[in-house]
CSV table of C-alpha atoms in Angstrom, one decimal:
chain,number,residue,atom,x,y,z
S,241,UNK,CA,12.0,27.8,8.6
S,242,UNK,CA,11.2,28.3,12.2
S,243,UNK,CA,10.1,25.6,14.6
S,244,UNK,CA,8.5,26.3,17.9
S,245,UNK,CA,7.1,24.2,20.9
S,246,UNK,CA,5.0,27.2,22.0
S,247,UNK,CA,3.3,30.0,19.9
S,248,UNK,CA,0.6,32.6,20.0
S,249,UNK,CA,-2.4,32.0,17.8
S,250,UNK,CA,-4.3,35.1,16.5
S,251,UNK,CA,-7.9,34.2,15.4
S,252,UNK,CA,-11.4,35.3,15.4
S,253,UNK,CA,-14.1,33.4,17.1
S,254,UNK,CA,-17.7,34.5,17.0
S,255,UNK,CA,-16.8,37.9,15.6
S,256,UNK,CA,-14.3,38.6,18.3
S,257,UNK,CA,-10.5,38.8,18.1
S,258,UNK,CA,-8.2,36.8,20.3
S,259,UNK,CA,-4.5,36.1,20.8
S,260,UNK,CA,-4.0,33.0,22.5
S,261,UNK,CA,-0.6,31.4,23.6
S,262,UNK,CA,-0.7,27.6,23.2
S,263,UNK,CA,1.5,24.7,23.4
S,264,UNK,CA,1.8,23.2,19.9
S,265,UNK,CA,-0.1,20.1,21.0
S,266,UNK,CA,-3.2,22.2,21.6
S,267,UNK,CA,-6.2,21.4,19.4
S,268,UNK,CA,-8.8,24.0,18.2
S,269,UNK,CA,-11.3,22.2,20.4
S,270,UNK,CA,-9.1,22.6,23.5
S,271,UNK,CA,-8.3,26.2,22.5
S,272,UNK,CA,-12.0,27.0,22.5
S,273,UNK,CA,-12.9,25.2,25.6
S,274,UNK,CA,-9.9,25.6,27.9
S,275,UNK,CA,-8.4,28.9,26.8
S,276,UNK,CA,-11.6,30.8,25.7
S,277,UNK,CA,-13.9,29.1,28.1
S,278,UNK,CA,-16.3,28.5,25.2
S,279,UNK,CA,-17.6,25.1,26.5
S,280,UNK,CA,-20.5,24.8,24.3
S,281,UNK,CA,-18.4,22.9,21.9
S,282,UNK,CA,-18.0,19.4,23.3
S,283,UNK,CA,-15.3,17.0,23.6
S,284,UNK,CA,-16.7,13.5,22.9
S,285,UNK,CA,-14.4,10.9,21.5
S,286,UNK,CA,-11.3,13.3,20.7
S,287,UNK,CA,-10.6,11.0,17.7
S,288,UNK,CA,-12.8,12.6,15.0
S,289,UNK,CA,-15.4,9.7,15.3
S,290,UNK,CA,-18.4,11.4,17.1
S,291,UNK,CA,-18.7,15.0,15.7
S,292,UNK,CA,-19.6,16.6,19.1
S,293,UNK,CA,-16.8,19.1,18.5
S,294,UNK,CA,-18.2,20.3,15.2
S,295,UNK,CA,-17.5,24.1,14.6
S,296,UNK,CA,-17.2,26.3,11.4
S,297,UNK,CA,-13.8,27.1,10.3
S,298,UNK,CA,-13.7,29.8,7.7
S,299,UNK,CA,-17.5,29.0,7.1
S,300,UNK,CA,-16.9,25.1,6.6
S,301,UNK,CA,-18.0,22.5,9.2
S,302,UNK,CA,-15.0,20.7,10.8
S,303,UNK,CA,-14.1,18.5,13.7
S,304,UNK,CA,-12.4,20.9,16.3
S,305,UNK,CA,-10.5,17.9,17.7
S,306,UNK,CA,-8.7,17.2,14.5
S,307,UNK,CA,-7.1,20.5,14.0
S,308,UNK,CA,-4.0,21.9,15.7
S,309,UNK,CA,-4.7,25.4,17.1
S,310,UNK,CA,-1.4,26.5,15.5
S,311,UNK,CA,-3.0,25.7,12.2
S,312,UNK,CA,-5.8,28.2,12.5
S,313,UNK,CA,-3.8,31.4,12.7
S,314,UNK,CA,-5.8,34.1,11.1
S,315,UNK,CA,-9.0,32.0,10.9
S,316,UNK,CA,-12.5,32.9,11.4
S,317,UNK,CA,-14.3,30.3,13.7
S,318,UNK,CA,-17.9,30.2,14.6
S,319,UNK,CA,-19.1,27.9,17.6
S,320,UNK,CA,-22.5,27.2,19.0
S,321,UNK,CA,-22.3,30.3,21.2
S,322,UNK,CA,-22.0,32.5,18.1
S,323,UNK,CA,-25.1,31.3,16.4
S,324,UNK,CA,-28.0,33.2,18.2
S,325,UNK,CA,-28.3,36.9,17.2
S,326,UNK,CA,-29.7,39.6,19.5
S,327,UNK,CA,-30.8,37.0,22.0
S,328,UNK,CA,-32.8,35.2,19.3
S,329,UNK,CA,-32.0,31.6,18.6
S,330,UNK,CA,-30.9,30.6,15.2
S,331,UNK,CA,-33.7,28.9,13.3
S,332,UNK,CA,-31.9,25.6,13.5
S,333,UNK,CA,-31.6,25.9,17.3
S,334,UNK,CA,-35.2,26.7,17.5
S,335,UNK,CA,-36.2,23.8,15.2
S,336,UNK,CA,-34.2,21.4,17.4
S,337,UNK,CA,-36.3,22.6,20.4
S,338,UNK,CA,-39.6,22.4,18.5
S,339,UNK,CA,-38.9,18.9,17.2
S,340,UNK,CA,-37.5,17.5,20.6
S,341,UNK,CA,-34.3,16.8,18.7
S,342,UNK,CA,-32.2,16.0,21.8
S,343,UNK,CA,-32.3,14.1,25.1
S,344,UNK,CA,-29.0,14.5,27.1
S,345,UNK,CA,-27.9,17.3,24.8
S,346,UNK,CA,-24.3,16.4,24.7
S,347,UNK,CA,-24.1,15.9,21.0
S,348,UNK,CA,-26.6,18.9,20.3
S,349,UNK,CA,-24.0,21.7,19.7
S,350,UNK,CA,-22.2,19.5,17.2
S,351,UNK,CA,-25.5,18.4,15.5
S,352,UNK,CA,-26.7,22.0,15.3
S,353,UNK,CA,-23.5,23.3,13.9
S,354,UNK,CA,-23.4,20.6,11.4
S,355,UNK,CA,-27.1,21.1,10.4
S,356,UNK,CA,-26.5,24.8,9.8
S,357,UNK,CA,-23.6,24.0,7.5
S,358,UNK,CA,-25.5,21.2,5.7
S,359,UNK,CA,-28.4,23.5,5.0
S,360,UNK,CA,-26.0,26.3,3.6
S,361,UNK,CA,-24.2,23.6,1.5
S,362,UNK,CA,-27.5,22.5,-0.2
S,363,UNK,CA,-27.5,19.0,1.1
S,364,UNK,CA,-30.9,19.0,2.6
S,365,UNK,CA,-32.8,18.1,-0.6
S,366,UNK,CA,-34.2,14.8,0.7
S,367,UNK,CA,-34.5,12.9,4.1
S,368,UNK,CA,-31.9,10.4,2.7
S,369,UNK,CA,-29.5,13.2,1.9
S,370,UNK,CA,-29.8,14.8,5.2
S,371,UNK,CA,-29.2,11.5,7.0
S,372,UNK,CA,-26.1,10.9,4.9
S,373,UNK,CA,-24.7,14.3,5.3
S,374,UNK,CA,-25.5,14.4,9.0
S,375,UNK,CA,-23.8,11.0,9.5
S,376,UNK,CA,-20.6,12.6,11.0
S,377,UNK,CA,-22.7,13.5,14.2
S,378,UNK,CA,-23.4,10.5,16.5
S,379,UNK,CA,-26.2,10.8,19.1
S,380,UNK,CA,-26.0,8.0,21.7
S,381,UNK,CA,-29.6,8.8,22.9
S,382,UNK,CA,-30.5,8.0,19.3
S,383,UNK,CA,-32.7,11.1,18.6
S,384,UNK,CA,-32.0,10.7,14.9
S,385,UNK,CA,-35.6,10.8,13.8
S,386,UNK,CA,-36.3,13.9,15.7
S,387,UNK,CA,-33.0,15.5,14.4
S,388,UNK,CA,-34.0,14.7,10.8
S,389,UNK,CA,-37.3,16.4,11.4
S,390,UNK,CA,-35.7,19.5,12.9
S,391,UNK,CA,-33.2,19.7,10.0
S,392,UNK,CA,-35.9,19.2,7.4
S,393,UNK,CA,-38.1,22.0,9.2
S,394,UNK,CA,-35.2,24.4,9.4
S,395,UNK,CA,-34.2,23.7,5.9
S,396,UNK,CA,-37.5,24.4,4.4
S,397,UNK,CA,-37.8,27.6,6.4
S,398,UNK,CA,-34.4,28.6,5.1
S,399,UNK,CA,-35.5,28.0,1.4
S,400,UNK,CA,-38.9,29.5,1.9
S,401,UNK,CA,-40.8,26.2,1.8
M,264,UNK,CA,0.8,13.2,23.3
M,265,UNK,CA,4.6,13.7,23.2
M,266,UNK,CA,5.6,17.4,22.6
M,267,UNK,CA,6.9,18.5,19.3
M,268,UNK,CA,8.1,21.7,17.5
M,269,UNK,CA,5.8,23.1,14.8
M,270,UNK,CA,6.6,25.2,11.8
M,271,UNK,CA,4.8,26.4,8.7
M,272,UNK,CA,6.5,25.8,5.4
M,273,UNK,CA,6.3,29.1,3.4
M,274,UNK,CA,6.7,27.2,0.1
M,275,UNK,CA,7.4,23.8,-1.4
M,276,UNK,CA,11.2,24.3,-1.3
M,277,UNK,CA,11.2,24.9,2.4
M,278,UNK,CA,8.9,21.9,3.1
M,279,UNK,CA,11.3,19.6,1.1
M,280,UNK,CA,14.4,21.1,2.5
M,281,UNK,CA,13.3,20.3,6.1
M,282,UNK,CA,11.2,17.2,5.4
M,283,UNK,CA,13.7,14.5,5.5
M,284,UNK,CA,15.3,15.5,8.8
M,285,UNK,CA,14.9,12.8,11.5
M,286,UNK,CA,11.6,12.4,13.2
M,287,UNK,CA,10.0,15.0,11.0
M,288,UNK,CA,6.5,14.6,9.6
M,289,UNK,CA,4.3,16.7,7.1
M,290,UNK,CA,0.9,17.9,8.2
M,291,UNK,CA,-1.9,18.4,5.6
M,292,UNK,CA,-5.5,17.8,6.7
M,293,UNK,CA,-4.4,16.3,10.1
M,294,UNK,CA,-7.2,13.9,10.4
M,295,UNK,CA,-4.9,10.9,10.6
M,296,UNK,CA,-1.8,12.6,12.0
M,297,UNK,CA,-3.5,13.9,15.1
M,298,UNK,CA,-4.7,10.3,16.0
M,299,UNK,CA,-1.3,8.9,15.4
M,300,UNK,CA,0.1,11.5,17.8
M,301,UNK,CA,-2.6,10.7,20.4
M,302,UNK,CA,-2.0,6.9,20.1
M,303,UNK,CA,1.8,7.1,20.0
M,304,UNK,CA,1.8,5.7,16.5
M,305,UNK,CA,4.0,8.6,15.5
M,306,UNK,CA,6.3,10.5,17.8
M,307,UNK,CA,7.7,13.2,15.7
M,308,UNK,CA,10.0,15.8,17.0
M,309,UNK,CA,9.0,18.3,14.2
M,310,UNK,CA,5.8,18.9,12.4
M,311,UNK,CA,5.8,20.7,9.1
M,312,UNK,CA,2.4,22.3,8.4
M,313,UNK,CA,1.7,22.5,4.6
M,314,UNK,CA,-1.2,24.8,4.9
M,315,UNK,CA,0.4,27.9,3.4
M,316,UNK,CA,1.8,26.2,0.2
M,317,UNK,CA,0.1,27.9,-2.7
M,318,UNK,CA,-1.4,26.3,-5.8
M,319,UNK,CA,-1.3,22.7,-4.4
M,320,UNK,CA,-5.0,22.3,-4.1
M,321,UNK,CA,-6.0,23.1,-7.7
M,322,UNK,CA,-7.9,20.8,-10.0
M,323,UNK,CA,-6.8,21.4,-13.6
M,324,UNK,CA,-7.3,19.7,-17.0
M,325,UNK,CA,-4.2,18.0,-18.4
M,326,UNK,CA,-3.4,18.3,-22.1
M,327,UNK,CA,-4.6,15.1,-23.8
M,328,UNK,CA,-7.7,14.7,-21.6
M,329,UNK,CA,-6.6,13.8,-18.2
M,330,UNK,CA,-6.9,15.6,-14.9
M,331,UNK,CA,-4.4,16.8,-12.3
M,332,UNK,CA,-5.6,17.2,-8.7
M,333,UNK,CA,-3.5,19.0,-6.3
M,334,UNK,CA,-2.7,16.9,-3.2
M,335,UNK,CA,-3.9,19.5,-0.7
M,336,UNK,CA,-7.4,19.6,-2.4
M,337,UNK,CA,-9.8,18.7,0.4
M,338,UNK,CA,-11.8,15.5,-0.2
M,339,UNK,CA,-15.2,17.1,-0.4
M,340,UNK,CA,-13.8,19.8,-3.0
M,341,UNK,CA,-12.4,16.9,-5.2
M,342,UNK,CA,-15.6,14.7,-4.9
M,343,UNK,CA,-18.0,17.7,-5.8
M,344,UNK,CA,-15.7,19.0,-8.6
M,345,UNK,CA,-17.6,19.0,-11.8
M,346,UNK,CA,-14.9,17.4,-13.9
M,347,UNK,CA,-14.3,14.7,-11.2
M,348,UNK,CA,-18.0,13.9,-10.7
M,349,UNK,CA,-18.7,13.8,-14.5
M,350,UNK,CA,-15.5,12.0,-15.8
M,351,UNK,CA,-14.3,9.9,-12.8
M,352,UNK,CA,-17.6,8.9,-10.9
M,353,UNK,CA,-15.8,6.0,-9.2
M,354,UNK,CA,-13.5,8.5,-7.4
M,355,UNK,CA,-16.3,11.0,-6.6
M,356,UNK,CA,-18.4,8.1,-5.1
M,357,UNK,CA,-15.4,6.7,-3.2
M,358,UNK,CA,-14.7,10.0,-1.6
M,359,UNK,CA,-18.3,10.7,-0.6
M,360,UNK,CA,-18.5,7.3,1.0
M,361,UNK,CA,-15.4,8.1,3.1
M,362,UNK,CA,-15.4,9.5,6.6
M,363,UNK,CA,-18.0,12.2,7.3
M,364,UNK,CA,-18.8,15.7,5.9
M,365,UNK,CA,-16.8,17.4,8.5
M,366,UNK,CA,-13.7,15.2,8.1
M,367,UNK,CA,-13.8,15.5,4.3
M,368,UNK,CA,-13.7,19.2,4.7
M,369,UNK,CA,-10.4,18.7,6.4
M,370,UNK,CA,-8.7,15.7,4.9
M,371,UNK,CA,-6.7,16.0,1.5
M,372,UNK,CA,-6.7,13.7,-1.4
M,373,UNK,CA,-3.0,13.4,-1.1
M,374,UNK,CA,-3.0,12.5,2.5
M,375,UNK,CA,-5.9,10.1,2.5
M,376,UNK,CA,-4.2,7.3,0.7
M,377,UNK,CA,-1.5,7.4,3.4
M,378,UNK,CA,-3.7,6.6,6.2
M,379,UNK,CA,-2.8,3.5,8.2
M,380,UNK,CA,-4.8,0.3,8.8
M,381,UNK,CA,-7.9,0.3,11.1
M,382,UNK,CA,-6.8,-3.0,12.6
M,383,UNK,CA,-8.1,-2.8,16.2
M,384,UNK,CA,-4.8,-4.2,17.7
M,385,UNK,CA,-2.7,-1.6,15.8
M,386,UNK,CA,-5.0,1.2,16.9
M,387,UNK,CA,-5.5,0.0,20.5
M,388,UNK,CA,-4.8,2.6,23.1
M,389,UNK,CA,-3.1,0.1,25.3
M,390,UNK,CA,-0.1,-1.3,23.4
M,391,UNK,CA,-0.8,-4.8,22.1
M,392,UNK,CA,1.5,-7.0,20.2
M,393,UNK,CA,1.6,-5.7,16.7
M,394,UNK,CA,4.5,-5.7,14.2
M,395,UNK,CA,3.5,-2.4,12.7
M,396,UNK,CA,3.6,-0.8,16.2
M,397,UNK,CA,6.8,-2.7,17.2
M,398,UNK,CA,8.6,-4.8,14.8
M,399,UNK,CA,9.1,-8.4,16.3
M,400,UNK,CA,6.4,-8.0,18.9
M,401,UNK,CA,4.0,-10.3,16.8
M,402,UNK,CA,0.7,-10.0,15.1
M,403,UNK,CA,-2.3,-10.2,17.4
M,404,UNK,CA,-4.8,-10.4,14.6
M,405,UNK,CA,-3.2,-13.5,13.0
M,406,UNK,CA,-4.8,-15.8,15.7
M,407,UNK,CA,-6.9,-13.2,17.2
M,408,UNK,CA,-10.1,-11.5,15.9
M,409,UNK,CA,-9.5,-11.1,12.3
M,410,UNK,CA,-13.0,-10.9,10.6
M,411,UNK,CA,-12.0,-7.6,8.9
M,412,UNK,CA,-8.5,-8.6,7.9
M,413,UNK,CA,-6.8,-9.4,4.7
M,414,UNK,CA,-7.7,-12.2,2.3
M,415,UNK,CA,-4.9,-11.3,-0.2
M,416,UNK,CA,-1.1,-10.6,0.2
M,417,UNK,CA,-0.8,-10.9,3.9
M,418,UNK,CA,2.2,-12.4,5.8
M,419,UNK,CA,2.5,-14.1,9.1
M,420,UNK,CA,3.9,-10.8,10.2
M,421,UNK,CA,0.7,-8.8,9.4
M,422,UNK,CA,-2.7,-9.4,8.2
M,423,UNK,CA,-3.9,-5.8,8.3
M,424,UNK,CA,-5.7,-4.1,5.4
M,425,UNK,CA,-5.3,-0.6,3.7
M,426,UNK,CA,-8.8,1.0,4.3
M,427,UNK,CA,-8.8,4.1,2.0
M,428,UNK,CA,-11.7,4.4,-0.4
M,429,UNK,CA,-10.1,7.0,-2.7
M,430,UNK,CA,-6.9,4.9,-3.0
M,431,UNK,CA,-9.0,2.0,-4.2
M,432,UNK,CA,-10.7,4.2,-6.8
M,433,UNK,CA,-7.3,5.7,-7.8
M,434,UNK,CA,-5.9,2.1,-8.3
M,435,UNK,CA,-8.7,1.2,-10.6
M,436,UNK,CA,-8.1,4.4,-12.5
M,437,UNK,CA,-4.4,3.7,-12.8
M,438,UNK,CA,-3.7,7.1,-11.3
M,439,UNK,CA,-0.1,8.5,-10.9
M,440,UNK,CA,0.9,9.9,-7.6
M,441,UNK,CA,3.2,12.8,-8.4
M,442,UNK,CA,5.9,13.3,-5.7
M,443,UNK,CA,8.5,15.8,-4.9
M,444,UNK,CA,11.7,15.3,-2.8
M,445,UNK,CA,14.7,17.5,-2.3
M,446,UNK,CA,16.8,15.0,-4.4
M,447,UNK,CA,14.1,14.9,-7.1
M,448,UNK,CA,10.4,13.9,-7.6
M,449,UNK,CA,8.8,11.1,-9.6
M,450,UNK,CA,5.5,9.7,-10.6
M,451,UNK,CA,4.4,6.6,-8.7
M,452,UNK,CA,1.8,4.3,-10.2
M,453,UNK,CA,-1.2,3.7,-8.0
M,454,UNK,CA,-0.5,0.0,-7.8
M,455,UNK,CA,3.0,0.7,-6.6
M,456,UNK,CA,2.3,3.3,-3.9
M,457,UNK,CA,1.3,0.8,-1.1
M,458,UNK,CA,3.5,-2.2,-0.3
M,459,UNK,CA,2.6,-5.6,1.0
M,460,UNK,CA,3.6,-6.5,4.6
M,461,UNK,CA,6.1,-9.4,3.9
M,462,UNK,CA,8.5,-9.2,6.8
M,463,UNK,CA,8.6,-5.3,6.8
M,464,UNK,CA,5.0,-4.7,8.0
M,465,UNK,CA,6.0,-1.4,9.6
M,466,UNK,CA,6.3,0.0,6.1
M,467,UNK,CA,3.1,1.0,4.5
M,468,UNK,CA,4.2,2.6,1.3
M,469,UNK,CA,6.9,3.3,-1.2
M,470,UNK,CA,7.5,7.0,-0.2
M,471,UNK,CA,11.1,7.9,1.1
M,472,UNK,CA,11.6,10.1,4.0
M,473,UNK,CA,11.0,13.7,3.1
M,474,UNK,CA,9.1,12.6,-0.1
M,475,UNK,CA,5.7,14.4,-0.5
M,476,UNK,CA,2.9,13.6,-2.7
M,477,UNK,CA,2.1,17.0,-4.4
M,478,UNK,CA,-0.5,15.9,-6.9
M,479,UNK,CA,-2.5,13.0,-8.5
M,480,UNK,CA,-2.7,12.6,-12.3
M,481,UNK,CA,-5.7,10.9,-14.0
M,482,UNK,CA,-5.8,9.6,-17.4
M,483,UNK,CA,-8.8,9.9,-19.8
M,484,UNK,CA,-12.2,10.2,-18.6
M,485,UNK,CA,-13.7,7.1,-17.1
M,486,UNK,CA,-17.4,7.7,-17.2
M,487,UNK,CA,-18.4,4.0,-16.9
M,488,UNK,CA,-17.0,3.7,-13.5
M,489,UNK,CA,-18.5,3.0,-10.1
M,490,UNK,CA,-17.6,2.4,-6.4
M,491,UNK,CA,-19.4,0.0,-4.3
M,492,UNK,CA,-18.7,0.1,-0.5
M,493,UNK,CA,-20.0,-2.7,1.8
M,494,UNK,CA,-20.0,-2.0,5.6
M,495,UNK,CA,-21.8,-2.6,8.7
M,496,UNK,CA,-23.8,0.6,8.7
M,497,UNK,CA,-24.9,2.9,5.8
M,498,UNK,CA,-22.7,5.7,6.4
M,499,UNK,CA,-19.6,7.0,8.2
M,500,UNK,CA,-18.0,3.5,8.5
M,501,UNK,CA,-14.9,1.7,7.0
M,502,UNK,CA,-15.5,-0.8,4.3
M,503,UNK,CA,-15.6,-4.5,5.1
M,504,UNK,CA,-14.9,-4.9,1.3
M,505,UNK,CA,-15.4,-2.3,-1.5
M,506,UNK,CA,-15.1,-2.6,-5.2
M,507,UNK,CA,-13.9,0.1,-7.8
M,508,UNK,CA,-14.6,-0.6,-11.3
M,509,UNK,CA,-13.9,1.3,-14.6
M,510,UNK,CA,-14.9,0.0,-17.8
M,511,UNK,CA,-14.2,0.9,-21.5
M,512,UNK,CA,-17.2,-0.1,-23.4
M,513,UNK,CA,-18.0,-0.4,-27.1
M,514,UNK,CA,-21.7,-0.7,-27.1
M,515,UNK,CA,-22.5,-3.5,-24.7
M,516,UNK,CA,-19.1,-5.0,-25.1
M,517,UNK,CA,-16.2,-4.5,-22.5
M,518,UNK,CA,-13.0,-3.5,-24.2
M,519,UNK,CA,-11.2,-3.0,-21.0
M,520,UNK,CA,-12.2,-3.7,-17.4
M,521,UNK,CA,-10.3,-2.4,-14.4
M,522,UNK,CA,-11.2,-3.8,-11.0
M,523,UNK,CA,-9.7,-3.0,-7.7
M,524,UNK,CA,-10.9,-4.3,-4.2
M,525,UNK,CA,-10.5,-2.3,-1.1
M,526,UNK,CA,-10.0,-3.5,2.5
M,527,UNK,CA,-9.0,-7.0,1.4
M,528,UNK,CA,-5.3,-6.6,1.4
M,529,UNK,CA,-2.4,-4.2,2.6
M,530,UNK,CA,-3.1,-2.3,-0.7
M,531,UNK,CA,-5.9,-1.9,-3.2
M,532,UNK,CA,-6.0,-5.1,-4.8
M,533,UNK,CA,-6.5,-5.4,-8.7
M,534,UNK,CA,-8.2,-8.3,-10.1
M,535,UNK,CA,-5.8,-8.6,-13.1
M,536,UNK,CA,-6.9,-12.0,-14.1
M,537,UNK,CA,-10.6,-11.2,-14.2
M,538,UNK,CA,-9.8,-7.9,-16.1
M,539,UNK,CA,-8.0,-10.0,-18.8
M,540,UNK,CA,-10.9,-12.5,-18.9
M,541,UNK,CA,-13.5,-9.8,-19.2
M,542,UNK,CA,-11.8,-8.1,-22.3
M,543,UNK,CA,-14.3,-8.7,-25.1
M,544,UNK,CA,-17.1,-10.0,-22.9
M,545,UNK,CA,-20.7,-8.5,-23.1
M,546,UNK,CA,-21.2,-6.2,-20.1
M,547,UNK,CA,-24.6,-8.1,-19.4
M,548,UNK,CA,-23.0,-11.6,-19.5
M,549,UNK,CA,-23.5,-12.4,-15.9
M,550,UNK,CA,-22.2,-16.0,-16.3
M,551,UNK,CA,-18.9,-14.8,-17.8
M,552,UNK,CA,-18.4,-12.0,-15.3
M,553,UNK,CA,-18.9,-14.5,-12.5
M,554,UNK,CA,-16.5,-17.0,-14.1
M,555,UNK,CA,-13.9,-14.3,-14.4
M,556,UNK,CA,-14.3,-13.2,-10.8
M,557,UNK,CA,-14.3,-16.7,-9.5
M,558,UNK,CA,-11.0,-17.4,-11.2
M,559,UNK,CA,-9.5,-14.3,-9.9
M,560,UNK,CA,-10.5,-14.9,-6.3
M,561,UNK,CA,-9.2,-18.5,-6.2
M,562,UNK,CA,-5.9,-17.1,-4.8
M,563,UNK,CA,-7.7,-15.7,-1.7
M,564,UNK,CA,-6.2,-17.0,1.5
M,565,UNK,CA,-8.6,-16.6,4.4
M,566,UNK,CA,-8.1,-16.4,8.3
M,567,UNK,CA,-10.0,-17.9,11.0
M,568,UNK,CA,-12.9,-15.3,10.8
M,569,UNK,CA,-12.9,-13.7,7.4
M,570,UNK,CA,-13.7,-16.4,4.8
M,571,UNK,CA,-17.2,-14.6,4.4
M,572,UNK,CA,-15.2,-11.7,2.7
M,573,UNK,CA,-14.3,-13.8,-0.4
M,574,UNK,CA,-17.9,-14.2,-1.3
M,575,UNK,CA,-18.6,-10.6,-0.3
M,576,UNK,CA,-15.8,-9.4,-2.5
M,577,UNK,CA,-16.9,-11.3,-5.6
M,578,UNK,CA,-20.5,-10.1,-5.2
M,579,UNK,CA,-19.3,-6.5,-4.6
M,580,UNK,CA,-17.2,-6.6,-7.9
M,581,UNK,CA,-20.0,-8.2,-9.8
M,582,UNK,CA,-22.4,-5.5,-8.7
M,583,UNK,CA,-19.9,-2.6,-9.2
M,584,UNK,CA,-19.3,-3.8,-12.7
M,585,UNK,CA,-23.1,-3.8,-13.4
M,586,UNK,CA,-23.2,-0.2,-11.8
M,587,UNK,CA,-20.4,0.9,-14.0
M,588,UNK,CA,-21.9,-0.5,-17.1
M,589,UNK,CA,-25.4,1.0,-16.5
M,590,UNK,CA,-24.1,4.6,-16.3
M,591,UNK,CA,-25.4,6.2,-19.5
M,592,UNK,CA,-23.8,9.3,-21.1
């Protein structure tokens, strides 16, 4: 088997194909921010503890800081920059605005990416379930009640009531 | 982070052939390894990514009623699998109380039990005396802040605990870890996977260099089972104490009880004495349960700040027994 200290990763991000040369130590988070300049995904703790770097990897939410870029060869990644369509915000993004679900905004991209996935997973059946399945996204401004309201509203819109 | 060479194993043979080379580590979910690399806990020269191994994430029924879970199955996929949720609720619950939804989409069931202690001295970004980090440097927790540390099985060299929730559930289920190695694989009983610190606190488990957990085997269904995790916040936090319980019941009578405590020792801690004492007891005989647990916890050895964990462990086990008995099928 072949071992390398540098390699080129081919992947799709928000529907666009990229080939990115990286040092093996590069994480998916650093690839997005430093190589593709997609700085919407935030680097909070860089230890998998805060959720600010949450993105979708092949449709599932993951912490971008806990994945080596080398591991995502051939993957499909969606970041906060890829949610809006034709200039129209994703319903979860709109719900965060409508419900005042952020203050400083640093955790918001991760919160939104997590919430979009949570609704798709079917884990928005009650307030308690939303809180539990959103617990991987910390908010140091403590906007949790507003975030919960936003997710509840977006979820009920997604399921038609 | 120190630089390393990285390669994908195309199949299990390739992974094993390269796995026992010096300074070589396997990469599965990555949710521990990346932090070890950042902290300098691990400084590998080579990383073998297992992501392309085919067929190691399957969950299949075993002839005779058990279940085999591929080691590369992601935690959420294991917990939400119908067979696991129905037949092994203790495992499903333990997983869903672990980490966060995002981390559980990455972390694997084979990798999770191999996570290292959450001891703050061990994980410090600035290197502190810790016999796990540097053998012979001392244990900062022994005379330091040790409110979360071990009450069983510790040594002067190390008072750390093993924090894995799934490993605690797997211990109560008497699971078998199926391993492969280029010199041959084996089945390791859950109780034998993790080691006690003794005078080798830098060793966490019984795996040899290059030995890979490829699957986990569970015996017959354990529908009367439950996991209780006590922590300082309701979600996304490690346990102070946890209790995994699996009961075999005949009516209201306990034929066999299996009780494992988490975060109280360097390994999931089975309460063998209580298990024996509860054989034949009525599941609602609170006095008998408390007597059995009291006797089993007499051997606890507390540190300056963690005496409260003994009471917590006893109460957690009692409640977990009630929860396991109350599950109706």
